[in-house]
Coordinates of C-alpha atoms in Angstrom, one line a residue:
X1 CA 1.1 -21.5 32.5
X2 CA 3.8 -19.3 31.1
X3 CA 3.2 -15.9 29.4
X4 CA 4.2 -17.3 26.0
X5 CA 1.9 -20.2 26.4
X6 CA -1.0 -17.9 27.3
X7 CA -0.2 -15.7 24.3
X8 CA -0.1 -18.7 21.9
X9 CA -3.4 -20.0 23.3
X10 CA -5.1 -16.6 22.8
X11 CA -3.8 -16.3 19.2
X12 CA -5.0 -19.8 18.4
X13 CA -8.4 -19.0 19.7
X14 CA -8.5 -15.8 17.7
X15 CA -7.6 -17.6 14.5
X16 CA -10.2 -20.3 15.2
X17 CA -12.7 -17.5 15.6
X18 CA -11.9 -16.3 12.1
X19 CA -12.4 -19.8 10.6
X20 CA -15.5 -20.4 12.6
X21 CA -17.0 -17.1 11.6
X22 CA -16.5 -18.0 7.9
X23 CA -18.2 -21.3 8.5
X24 CA -21.1 -20.0 10.5
X25 CA -21.9 -17.1 8.1
X26 CA -21.6 -19.4 5.1
X27 CA -23.8 -22.2 6.3
X28 CA -26.2 -20.7 8.8
X29 CA -27.2 -23.3 11.3
X30 CA -26.9 -26.3 9.0
X31 CA -26.2 -29.8 10.5
X32 CA -22.4 -30.5 10.2
X33 CA -23.2 -34.1 9.5
X34 CA -25.2 -33.4 6.3
X35 CA -22.4 -31.4 4.5
X36 CA -24.0 -28.0 5.0
X37 CA -22.7 -27.0 8.5
X38 CA -19.5 -25.4 9.7
X39 CA -17.6 -28.6 9.4
X40 CA -18.3 -28.6 5.6
X41 CA -16.7 -25.2 5.3
X42 CA -13.6 -25.8 7.3
X43 CA -13.0 -29.0 5.4
X44 CA -12.5 -26.9 2.3
X45 CA -9.2 -25.7 3.6
X46 CA -6.8 -27.7 1.3
X47 CA -4.4 -30.1 2.9
X48 CA -2.6 -31.4 -0.2
X49 CA 1.1 -31.9 0.6
X50 CA 3.1 -29.8 -1.9
X51 CA 6.2 -29.3 0.2
X52 CA 7.6 -32.6 1.5
X53 CA 9.3 -33.5 -1.8
X54 CA 11.4 -30.3 -1.8
X55 CA 15.1 -31.0 -1.6
X56 CA 18.1 -28.9 -0.4
X57 CA 19.8 -26.6 -2.9
X58 CA 23.5 -26.5 -1.9
X59 CA 24.1 -23.2 -3.8
X60 CA 21.2 -21.4 -2.0
X61 CA 22.2 -23.0 1.4
X62 CA 25.8 -21.7 0.9
X63 CA 24.4 -18.1 1.0
X64 CA 23.3 -18.6 4.6
X65 CA 25.4 -16.9 7.3
X66 CA 27.8 -19.4 8.9
X67 CA 26.1 -19.2 12.3
X68 CA 22.7 -20.1 10.8
X69 CA 24.2 -23.1 8.9
X70 CA 25.9 -24.2 12.2
X71 CA 22.7 -24.2 14.2
X72 CA 20.6 -25.6 11.4
X73 CA 17.5 -23.6 12.1
X74 CA 15.7 -20.3 11.5
X75 CA 13.3 -18.7 14.0
X76 CA 10.1 -17.6 12.3
X77 CA 7.2 -15.6 13.7
X78 CA 4.0 -16.4 11.9
X79 CA 0.8 -14.3 12.1
X80 CA -2.2 -16.6 11.9
X81 CA -5.5 -15.2 10.8
X82 CA -7.6 -16.6 8.0
X83 CA -7.0 -18.5 4.7
X84 CA -5.4 -18.5 2.3
X85 CA -2.5 -16.9 4.1
X86 CA -2.5 -18.8 7.4
X87 CA -5.1 -20.5 9.6
X88 CA -5.7 -23.5 11.8
X89 CA -7.2 -26.7 10.6
X90 CA -10.2 -28.0 12.5
X91 CA -8.0 -29.8 15.1
X92 CA -7.1 -26.3 16.4
X93 CA -3.3 -27.1 16.3
X94 CA -2.2 -27.8 12.8
X95 CA -1.3 -24.7 10.8
X96 CA -2.1 -24.4 7.1
X97 CA -1.9 -21.7 4.5
X98 CA 0.1 -20.2 1.7
X99 CA 2.5 -18.5 4.1
X100 CA 3.0 -21.8 6.0
X101 CA 3.8 -23.7 2.8
X102 CA 6.2 -21.1 1.4
X103 CA 8.1 -20.9 4.7
X104 CA 8.4 -24.6 5.1
X105 CA 9.5 -25.0 1.4
X106 CA 12.2 -22.3 1.8
X107 CA 13.5 -24.1 4.9
X108 CA 13.8 -27.3 2.9
X109 CA 15.7 -25.6 0.1
X110 CA 18.1 -24.1 2.6
X111 CA 18.4 -27.3 4.5
X112 CA 17.4 -25.7 7.9
X113 CA 14.6 -26.4 10.3
X114 CA 11.9 -23.7 10.6
X115 CA 11.2 -23.0 14.3
X116 CA 7.8 -21.4 14.0
X117 CA 6.2 -19.4 16.7
X118 CA 2.7 -17.9 16.3
X119 CA 2.6 -14.2 17.1
X120 CA 0.2 -11.3 16.7
X121 CA 0.4 -9.4 13.4
X122 CA 1.0 -6.1 15.1
X123 CA 3.8 -7.6 17.2
X124 CA 5.9 -9.3 14.5
X125 CA 7.5 -6.3 12.7
X126 CA 8.8 -4.6 15.9
X127 CA 10.0 -8.0 17.2
X128 CA 12.1 -8.5 14.1
X129 CA 13.8 -5.1 14.6
X130 CA 14.7 -6.2 18.1
X131 CA 16.2 -9.4 16.9
X132 CA 13.7 -11.7 18.6
X133 CA 13.1 -13.6 15.3
X134 CA 15.1 -14.2 12.2
X135 CA 12.1 -13.6 9.9
X136 CA 8.3 -13.3 9.9
X137 CA 5.3 -14.0 7.8
X138 CA 1.9 -12.4 7.8
X139 CA 1.1 -11.4 4.2
X140 CA 3.3 -8.4 4.9
X141 CA 2.9 -5.9 2.0
X142 CA 6.2 -4.2 1.0
X143 CA 5.8 -0.4 1.4
X144 CA 8.3 2.4 1.3
X145 CA 7.5 3.2 4.9
X146 CA 8.2 -0.3 6.1
X147 CA 11.4 -0.5 4.0
X148 CA 12.9 2.3 6.1
X149 CA 13.3 -0.1 9.1
X150 CA 12.9 -3.6 7.7
X151 CA 14.0 -5.8 4.8
X152 CA 11.8 -8.0 2.7
X153 CA 12.2 -10.9 0.3
X154 CA 9.1 -11.1 -2.0
X155 CA 7.2 -14.3 -2.8
X156 CA 3.8 -13.2 -4.1
X157 CA 1.9 -10.1 -5.2
X158 CA -1.3 -9.4 -3.4
X159 CA -2.9 -6.1 -2.6
X160 CA -5.7 -4.1 -1.1
X161 CA -9.3 -4.6 -2.0
X162 CA -12.9 -4.3 -0.7
X163 CA -15.9 -6.5 0.0
X164 CA -19.4 -5.8 1.1
X165 CA -22.8 -7.4 1.7
X166 CA -24.7 -8.2 -1.5
X167 CA -27.3 -5.6 -0.6
X168 CA -24.7 -2.8 -0.7
X169 CA -25.1 -0.1 -3.3
X170 CA -21.3 -0.2 -3.8
X171 CA -20.2 -2.0 -6.9
X172 CA -16.6 -1.0 -7.4
X173 CA -14.3 1.2 -5.3
X174 CA -12.0 3.2 -7.4
X175 CA -11.7 6.2 -5.0
X176 CA -11.8 6.3 -1.2
X177 CA -14.3 9.2 -1.6
X178 CA -16.8 6.5 -2.4
X179 CA -16.5 5.4 1.3
X180 CA -17.4 8.8 2.7
X181 CA -20.2 8.4 5.3
X182 CA -19.7 4.7 5.6
X183 CA -18.2 2.5 8.3
X184 CA -15.1 0.6 7.1
X185 CA -13.8 -2.5 8.9
X186 CA -10.2 -3.5 8.6
X187 CA -7.3 -5.2 10.4
X188 CA -5.4 -3.3 13.1
X189 CA -1.9 -2.3 12.3
X190 CA -2.2 -3.1 8.6
X191 CA -1.4 -1.2 5.4
X192 CA -5.2 -0.9 5.0
X193 CA -5.6 1.0 8.2
X194 CA -2.7 3.3 7.2
X195 CA -4.2 3.9 3.7
X196 CA -7.5 4.9 5.3
X197 CA -6.0 7.2 7.9
X198 CA -3.7 8.9 5.4
X199 CA -6.6 9.6 3.0
X200 CA -9.2 10.6 5.6
X201 CA -8.9 14.2 4.4
X202 CA -10.5 13.3 1.0
X203 CA -14.0 13.3 2.4
X204 CA -13.6 16.7 4.1
X205 CA -12.1 18.2 0.9
X206 CA -15.1 16.9 -1.0
X207 CA -17.5 18.4 1.5
X208 CA -18.7 14.9 2.6
X209 CA -19.2 13.2 5.9
X210 CA -16.0 11.3 6.8
X211 CA -15.8 7.5 6.7
X212 CA -15.5 5.8 10.1
X213 CA -12.7 3.2 10.4
X214 CA -13.2 0.3 12.8
X215 CA -10.1 -1.9 13.3
X216 CA -10.2 -5.5 14.5
X217 CA -7.3 -7.7 15.7
X218 CA -9.3 -10.9 14.8
X219 CA -10.6 -11.6 11.3
X220 CA -13.6 -13.4 12.7
X221 CA -14.8 -10.3 14.5
X222 CA -14.3 -8.2 11.4
X223 CA -16.5 -10.4 9.2
X224 CA -19.2 -10.7 11.9
X225 CA -19.3 -6.9 12.1
X226 CA -20.0 -6.8 8.3
X227 CA -22.6 -9.5 8.5
X228 CA -24.4 -7.9 11.4
X229 CA -24.5 -4.5 9.8
X230 CA -22.1 -2.8 12.2
X231 CA -19.8 -2.0 9.2
X232 CA -20.6 -1.3 5.6
X233 CA -17.5 -2.5 3.8
X234 CA -14.3 -4.5 4.6
X235 CA -10.9 -3.5 3.4
X236 CA -8.4 -6.3 3.4
X237 CA -6.1 -8.4 1.2
X238 CA -7.3 -9.2 -2.3
X239 CA -6.7 -13.0 -1.9
X240 CA -8.2 -13.0 1.6
X241 CA -11.4 -11.3 0.4
X242 CA -11.8 -13.5 -2.6
X243 CA -11.4 -16.6 -0.4
X244 CA -13.8 -15.3 2.3
X245 CA -16.7 -14.3 0.0
X246 CA -16.7 -17.7 -1.6
X247 CA -17.5 -19.1 1.9
X248 CA -20.1 -16.5 2.6
X249 CA -23.1 -16.3 0.2
X250 CA -24.3 -13.0 1.6
X251 CA -21.1 -11.2 0.7
X252 CA -19.4 -10.2 -2.5
X253 CA -16.0 -9.0 -3.6
X254 CA -16.1 -5.4 -4.9
X255 CA -12.8 -4.7 -6.5
X256 CA -9.1 -4.5 -6.1
X257 CA -7.8 -1.1 -5.0
X258 CA -4.0 -1.3 -5.0
X259 CA -1.5 -4.1 -5.7
X260 CA 1.4 -4.7 -3.3
X261 CA 4.3 -7.1 -3.3
X262 CA 4.3 -9.4 -0.3
X263 CA 7.4 -10.7 1.4
X264 CA 9.1 -12.5 4.2
X265 CA 10.1 -9.7 6.7
X266 CA 13.5 -9.3 8.3
X267 CA 15.5 -7.0 10.5
X268 CA 17.0 -4.2 8.4
X269 CA 20.4 -5.1 7.0
X270 CA 19.8 -8.9 7.5
X271 CA 22.4 -11.2 5.9
X272 CA 19.7 -13.8 5.4
X273 CA 17.9 -12.1 2.5
X274 CA 20.1 -13.4 -0.4
X275 CA 19.7 -17.0 0.7
X276 CA 15.9 -16.7 1.1
X277 CA 15.6 -15.0 -2.2
X278 CA 17.6 -17.8 -3.9
X279 CA 15.4 -20.3 -2.2
X280 CA 12.2 -18.7 -3.5
X281 CA 13.6 -18.5 -7.0
X282 CA 14.6 -22.2 -6.7
X283 CA 11.0 -23.0 -5.8
X284 CA 9.9 -21.2 -9.0
X285 CA 12.3 -23.2 -11.1
X286 CA 11.4 -26.6 -9.8
X287 CA 7.6 -26.1 -10.0
X288 CA 6.9 -26.0 -6.2
X289 CA 6.0 -22.3 -6.4
X290 CA 3.2 -22.9 -8.9
X291 CA 2.0 -25.9 -6.9
X292 CA 1.6 -23.8 -3.8
X293 CA -0.3 -21.1 -5.6
X294 CA -2.6 -23.7 -7.3
X295 CA -3.3 -25.3 -3.9
X296 CA -4.5 -22.0 -2.5
X297 CA -6.2 -20.7 -5.6
X298 CA -3.9 -17.7 -5.8
X299 CA -2.4 -18.1 -9.2
X300 CA -2.8 -14.4 -10.2
X301 CA -0.5 -13.5 -7.3
X302 CA 2.5 -15.1 -9.0
X303 CA 5.7 -12.9 -9.3
X304 CA 8.3 -13.3 -12.1
X305 CA 11.2 -13.4 -9.7
X306 CA 11.9 -12.8 -6.0
X307 CA 13.5 -9.5 -5.0
X308 CA 14.9 -8.0 -1.9
X309 CA 13.0 -4.9 -0.7
X310 CA 11.8 -3.6 -4.0
X311 CA 10.2 -0.1 -4.2
X312 CA 6.5 0.0 -3.2
X313 CA 4.1 -0.7 -6.1
X314 CA 2.5 2.6 -6.9

């Protein structure tokens, strides 16, 4: 078995762990056959086809570099974690999610095949810089720090938020000082980890015990840590948190903390950005954009127009 095959297998197992964790915590030990067990939860992942009817837009396709038009494909690295961004269906092979639908739809508008490879969230951005992939998806928030070395084409607006167990005294997090003395679980290599690290001084300045940040590469392990009391609060994407707490009766969404534009990621200076931006805006015009958001329950994340590397939302 090759190294790439082993890596893909490991990433698939991690993504399935996330989906399974949602199912198990939501349904306890219910019998899958009676509509209360894990199978009932994973079946809630929507499978409506909202992409196959998308047609090529010659004007957008003309913006592609000649070399891309000649080969007829784009190599895309996709981070697969949990819905609504990207996950595996119960067969363990088929990918589904908002990121998956948007990438496939953009490919159809541009008249090129999307050659998707699953990769770890932390590995994608450096790999783009090295030229290994043409573009990447992973619910990547557009930050000023990332814009220094990468380009982005926006397609939704998501952001940072918090969730906790229902017995938590936390109700709404408006300041990170409210987390002092608590254990915060979040994804490794994310904007959430960066935000927590950059603001760790707030607790010391307030004369309070610092918060303890626990990072996880797999979303399943993150949620299990919260359910089992090894962490007090989770910091993650607003859309991901809202989706997850609907599947887990013992948890609740606390609040949004900061909004961020989310975009396809590219190597800095990429000539692909104008074509992909035109494709996203075409999807908005023909209604596919709204159908994708409706499918995944993320309507509030709609943007007015796609932009190339806009300033970070402050």
